[in-house]
Amino acid sequence: QVQLAESGGGLVQAGGSLRLSCATSGRTFSNYHMGWFRQAPGKDREFVARITWRTGTEYYTDSVKGRFTISRDNAKNTGYLQMNSLKPEDTAVYYCGASAIVGAMSAIEYRGWGQGTQVTVSS
């Protein structure tokens, strides 16, 4: 069973950058898609980006296209989310999950959530 741990969040000014990491324990990502989601207070967990671990194929929600980049390091079995040009509306707790479902974009399709990492963008 995949178990994940997110890190790298913090407080940054609008326009700044952060890089989030998603490390696995237990099973590897090799047969999964890794997805990043975020959840703001009072809102549902929303899809941000995913990467197919084996092929590196990326997919993003429209609001982060051109600003965020998802990637993975096979040797470290760790995924990343590089976030540039951050906006106050990006403020949320960010989570990573693993899914064996092709095209998964719903939080219910992912497993192995960690504790999340807080990203706060000040204006």
PDB file of N, CA and C in Angstrom, residues 16-18 20 36 38 48-49 58-61 63-71 80-87 89-91 94 119 121:
ATOM      1  N   GLY A  16       5.825  34.883  -5.798  1.00  0.00           N
ATOM      2  CA  GLY A  16       6.931  34.037  -5.371  1.00  0.00           C
ATOM      3  C   GLY A  16       6.770  32.597  -5.816  1.00  0.00           C
ATOM      4  N   SER A  17       7.703  31.759  -5.350  1.00  0.00           N
ATOM      5  CA  SER A  17       7.747  30.359  -5.759  1.00  0.00           C
ATOM      6  C   SER A  17       7.950  29.448  -4.557  1.00  0.00           C
ATOM      7  N   LEU A  18       7.462  28.229  -4.698  1.00  0.00           N
ATOM      8  CA  LEU A  18       7.708  27.166  -3.740  1.00  0.00           C
ATOM      9  C   LEU A  18       7.807  25.850  -4.503  1.00  0.00           C
ATOM     10  N   LEU A  20       7.065  21.858  -3.730  1.00  0.00           N
ATOM     11  CA  LEU A  20       6.540  20.831  -2.838  1.00  0.00           C
ATOM     12  C   LEU A  20       7.107  19.479  -3.225  1.00  0.00           C
ATOM     13  N   TRP A  36      -1.499  15.884  -7.342  1.00  0.00           N
ATOM     14  CA  TRP A  36      -1.489  16.941  -6.323  1.00  0.00           C
ATOM     15  C   TRP A  36      -2.884  17.558  -6.257  1.00  0.00           C
ATOM     16  N   ARG A  38      -5.382  20.326  -3.610  1.00  0.00           N
ATOM     17  CA  ARG A  38      -5.317  21.340  -2.572  1.00  0.00           C
ATOM     18  C   ARG A  38      -6.704  21.546  -1.970  1.00  0.00           C
ATOM     19  N   VAL A  48      -5.201  19.565  -8.748  1.00  0.00           N
ATOM     20  CA  VAL A  48      -4.246  20.560  -9.243  1.00  0.00           C
ATOM     21  C   VAL A  48      -3.484  20.029 -10.450  1.00  0.00           C
ATOM     22  N   ALA A  49      -2.863  18.859 -10.301  1.00  0.00           N
ATOM     23  CA  ALA A  49      -2.038  18.300 -11.380  1.00  0.00           C
ATOM     24  C   ALA A  49      -1.817  16.820 -11.112  1.00  0.00           C
ATOM     25  N   GLU A  58       2.029  14.622 -18.110  1.00  0.00           N
ATOM     26  CA  GLU A  58       1.531  15.589 -17.135  1.00  0.00           C
ATOM     27  C   GLU A  58       0.136  16.092 -17.528  1.00  0.00           C
ATOM     28  N   TYR A  59      -0.626  16.507 -16.509  1.00  0.00           N
ATOM     29  CA  TYR A  59      -1.927  17.117 -16.754  1.00  0.00           C
ATOM     30  C   TYR A  59      -2.192  18.114 -15.637  1.00  0.00           C
ATOM     31  N   TYR A  60      -2.748  19.280 -16.005  1.00  0.00           N
ATOM     32  CA  TYR A  60      -2.958  20.354 -15.036  1.00  0.00           C
ATOM     33  C   TYR A  60      -4.382  20.889 -15.097  1.00  0.00           C
ATOM     34  N   THR A  61      -4.852  21.374 -13.976  1.00  0.00           N
ATOM     35  CA  THR A  61      -6.086  22.128 -14.013  1.00  0.00           C
ATOM     36  C   THR A  61      -5.791  23.495 -14.628  1.00  0.00           C
ATOM     37  N   SER A  63      -6.354  26.557 -13.929  1.00  0.00           N
ATOM     38  CA  SER A  63      -5.933  27.707 -13.126  1.00  0.00           C
ATOM     39  C   SER A  63      -4.438  27.718 -12.802  1.00  0.00           C
ATOM     40  N   VAL A  64      -3.753  26.603 -13.001  1.00  0.00           N
ATOM     41  CA  VAL A  64      -2.318  26.561 -12.683  1.00  0.00           C
ATOM     42  C   VAL A  64      -1.448  26.344 -13.917  1.00  0.00           C
ATOM     43  N   LYS A  65      -2.050  26.154 -15.069  1.00  0.00           N
ATOM     44  CA  LYS A  65      -1.272  25.929 -16.284  1.00  0.00           C
ATOM     45  C   LYS A  65      -0.341  27.103 -16.549  1.00  0.00           C
ATOM     46  N   GLY A  66       0.904  26.802 -16.868  1.00  0.00           N
ATOM     47  CA  GLY A  66       1.888  27.834 -17.132  1.00  0.00           C
ATOM     48  C   GLY A  66       2.573  28.368 -15.887  1.00  0.00           C
ATOM     49  N   ARG A  67       2.064  28.019 -14.709  1.00  0.00           N
ATOM     50  CA  ARG A  67       2.658  28.477 -13.453  1.00  0.00           C
ATOM     51  C   ARG A  67       3.224  27.315 -12.632  1.00  0.00           C
ATOM     52  N   PHE A  68       2.550  26.187 -12.647  1.00  0.00           N
ATOM     53  CA  PHE A  68       2.973  25.020 -11.864  1.00  0.00           C
ATOM     54  C   PHE A  68       3.539  23.953 -12.801  1.00  0.00           C
ATOM     55  N   THR A  69       4.508  23.207 -12.288  1.00  0.00           N
ATOM     56  CA  THR A  69       5.075  22.093 -13.031  1.00  0.00           C
ATOM     57  C   THR A  69       5.191  20.882 -12.110  1.00  0.00           C
ATOM     58  N   ILE A  70       4.623  19.780 -12.552  1.00  0.00           N
ATOM     59  CA  ILE A  70       4.717  18.531 -11.792  1.00  0.00           C
ATOM     60  C   ILE A  70       5.840  17.695 -12.396  1.00  0.00           C
ATOM     61  N   SER A  71       6.579  17.018 -11.542  1.00  0.00           N
ATOM     62  CA  SER A  71       7.689  16.197 -12.025  1.00  0.00           C
ATOM     63  C   SER A  71       7.924  15.053 -11.052  1.00  0.00           C
ATOM     64  N   TYR A  80       7.278  15.982  -7.278  1.00  0.00           N
ATOM     65  CA  TYR A  80       7.446  17.393  -6.949  1.00  0.00           C
ATOM     66  C   TYR A  80       6.347  18.217  -7.602  1.00  0.00           C
ATOM     67  N   LEU A  81       6.094  19.374  -7.017  1.00  0.00           N
ATOM     68  CA  LEU A  81       5.232  20.367  -7.633  1.00  0.00           C
ATOM     69  C   LEU A  81       5.942  21.708  -7.506  1.00  0.00           C
ATOM     70  N   GLN A  82       6.482  22.189  -8.611  1.00  0.00           N
ATOM     71  CA  GLN A  82       7.117  23.506  -8.644  1.00  0.00           C
ATOM     72  C   GLN A  82       6.031  24.530  -8.903  1.00  0.00           C
ATOM     73  N   MET A  83       5.915  25.484  -7.998  1.00  0.00           N
ATOM     74  CA  MET A  83       4.853  26.486  -8.097  1.00  0.00           C
ATOM     75  C   MET A  83       5.494  27.860  -8.241  1.00  0.00           C
ATOM     76  N   ASN A  84       5.265  28.476  -9.378  1.00  0.00           N
ATOM     77  CA  ASN A  84       5.786  29.815  -9.657  1.00  0.00           C
ATOM     78  C   ASN A  84       4.637  30.797  -9.799  1.00  0.00           C
ATOM     79  N   SER A  85       4.976  32.080  -9.736  1.00  0.00           N
ATOM     80  CA  SER A  85       3.966  33.139  -9.899  1.00  0.00           C
ATOM     81  C   SER A  85       2.758  32.890  -9.015  1.00  0.00           C
ATOM     82  N   LEU A  86       3.021  32.586  -7.767  1.00  0.00           N
ATOM     83  CA  LEU A  86       1.938  32.233  -6.841  1.00  0.00           C
ATOM     84  C   LEU A  86       1.004  33.406  -6.601  1.00  0.00           C
ATOM     85  N   LYS A  87      -0.258  33.076  -6.409  1.00  0.00           N
ATOM     86  CA  LYS A  87      -1.308  34.057  -6.181  1.00  0.00           C
ATOM     87  C   LYS A  87      -1.976  33.776  -4.828  1.00  0.00           C
ATOM     88  N   GLU A  89      -4.941  33.269  -4.193  1.00  0.00           N
ATOM     89  CA  GLU A  89      -5.942  32.216  -4.340  1.00  0.00           C
ATOM     90  C   GLU A  89      -5.338  30.819  -4.391  1.00  0.00           C
ATOM     91  N   ASP A  90      -4.021  30.702  -4.435  1.00  0.00           N
ATOM     92  CA  ASP A  90      -3.361  29.398  -4.352  1.00  0.00           C
ATOM     93  C   ASP A  90      -3.213  28.945  -2.902  1.00  0.00           C
ATOM     94  N   THR A  91      -3.558  29.793  -1.958  1.00  0.00           N
ATOM     95  CA  THR A  91      -3.444  29.448  -0.542  1.00  0.00           C
ATOM     96  C   THR A  91      -4.337  28.262  -0.203  1.00  0.00           C
ATOM     97  N   TYR A  94      -1.879  21.563   0.660  1.00  0.00           N
ATOM     98  CA  TYR A  94      -1.618  20.764  -0.533  1.00  0.00           C
ATOM     99  C   TYR A  94      -1.327  19.320  -0.137  1.00  0.00           C
ATOM    100  N   VAL A 119       0.384  25.931   2.222  1.00  0.00           N
ATOM    101  CA  VAL A 119       0.925  26.982   1.361  1.00  0.00           C
ATOM    102  C   VAL A 119       0.084  28.231   1.590  1.00  0.00           C
ATOM    103  N   VAL A 121      -0.076  32.294   0.534  1.00  0.00           N
ATOM    104  CA  VAL A 121       0.428  33.333  -0.358  1.00  0.00           C
ATOM    105  C   VAL A 121      -0.182  34.660   0.074  1.00  0.00           C
TER     106      VAL A 121
END
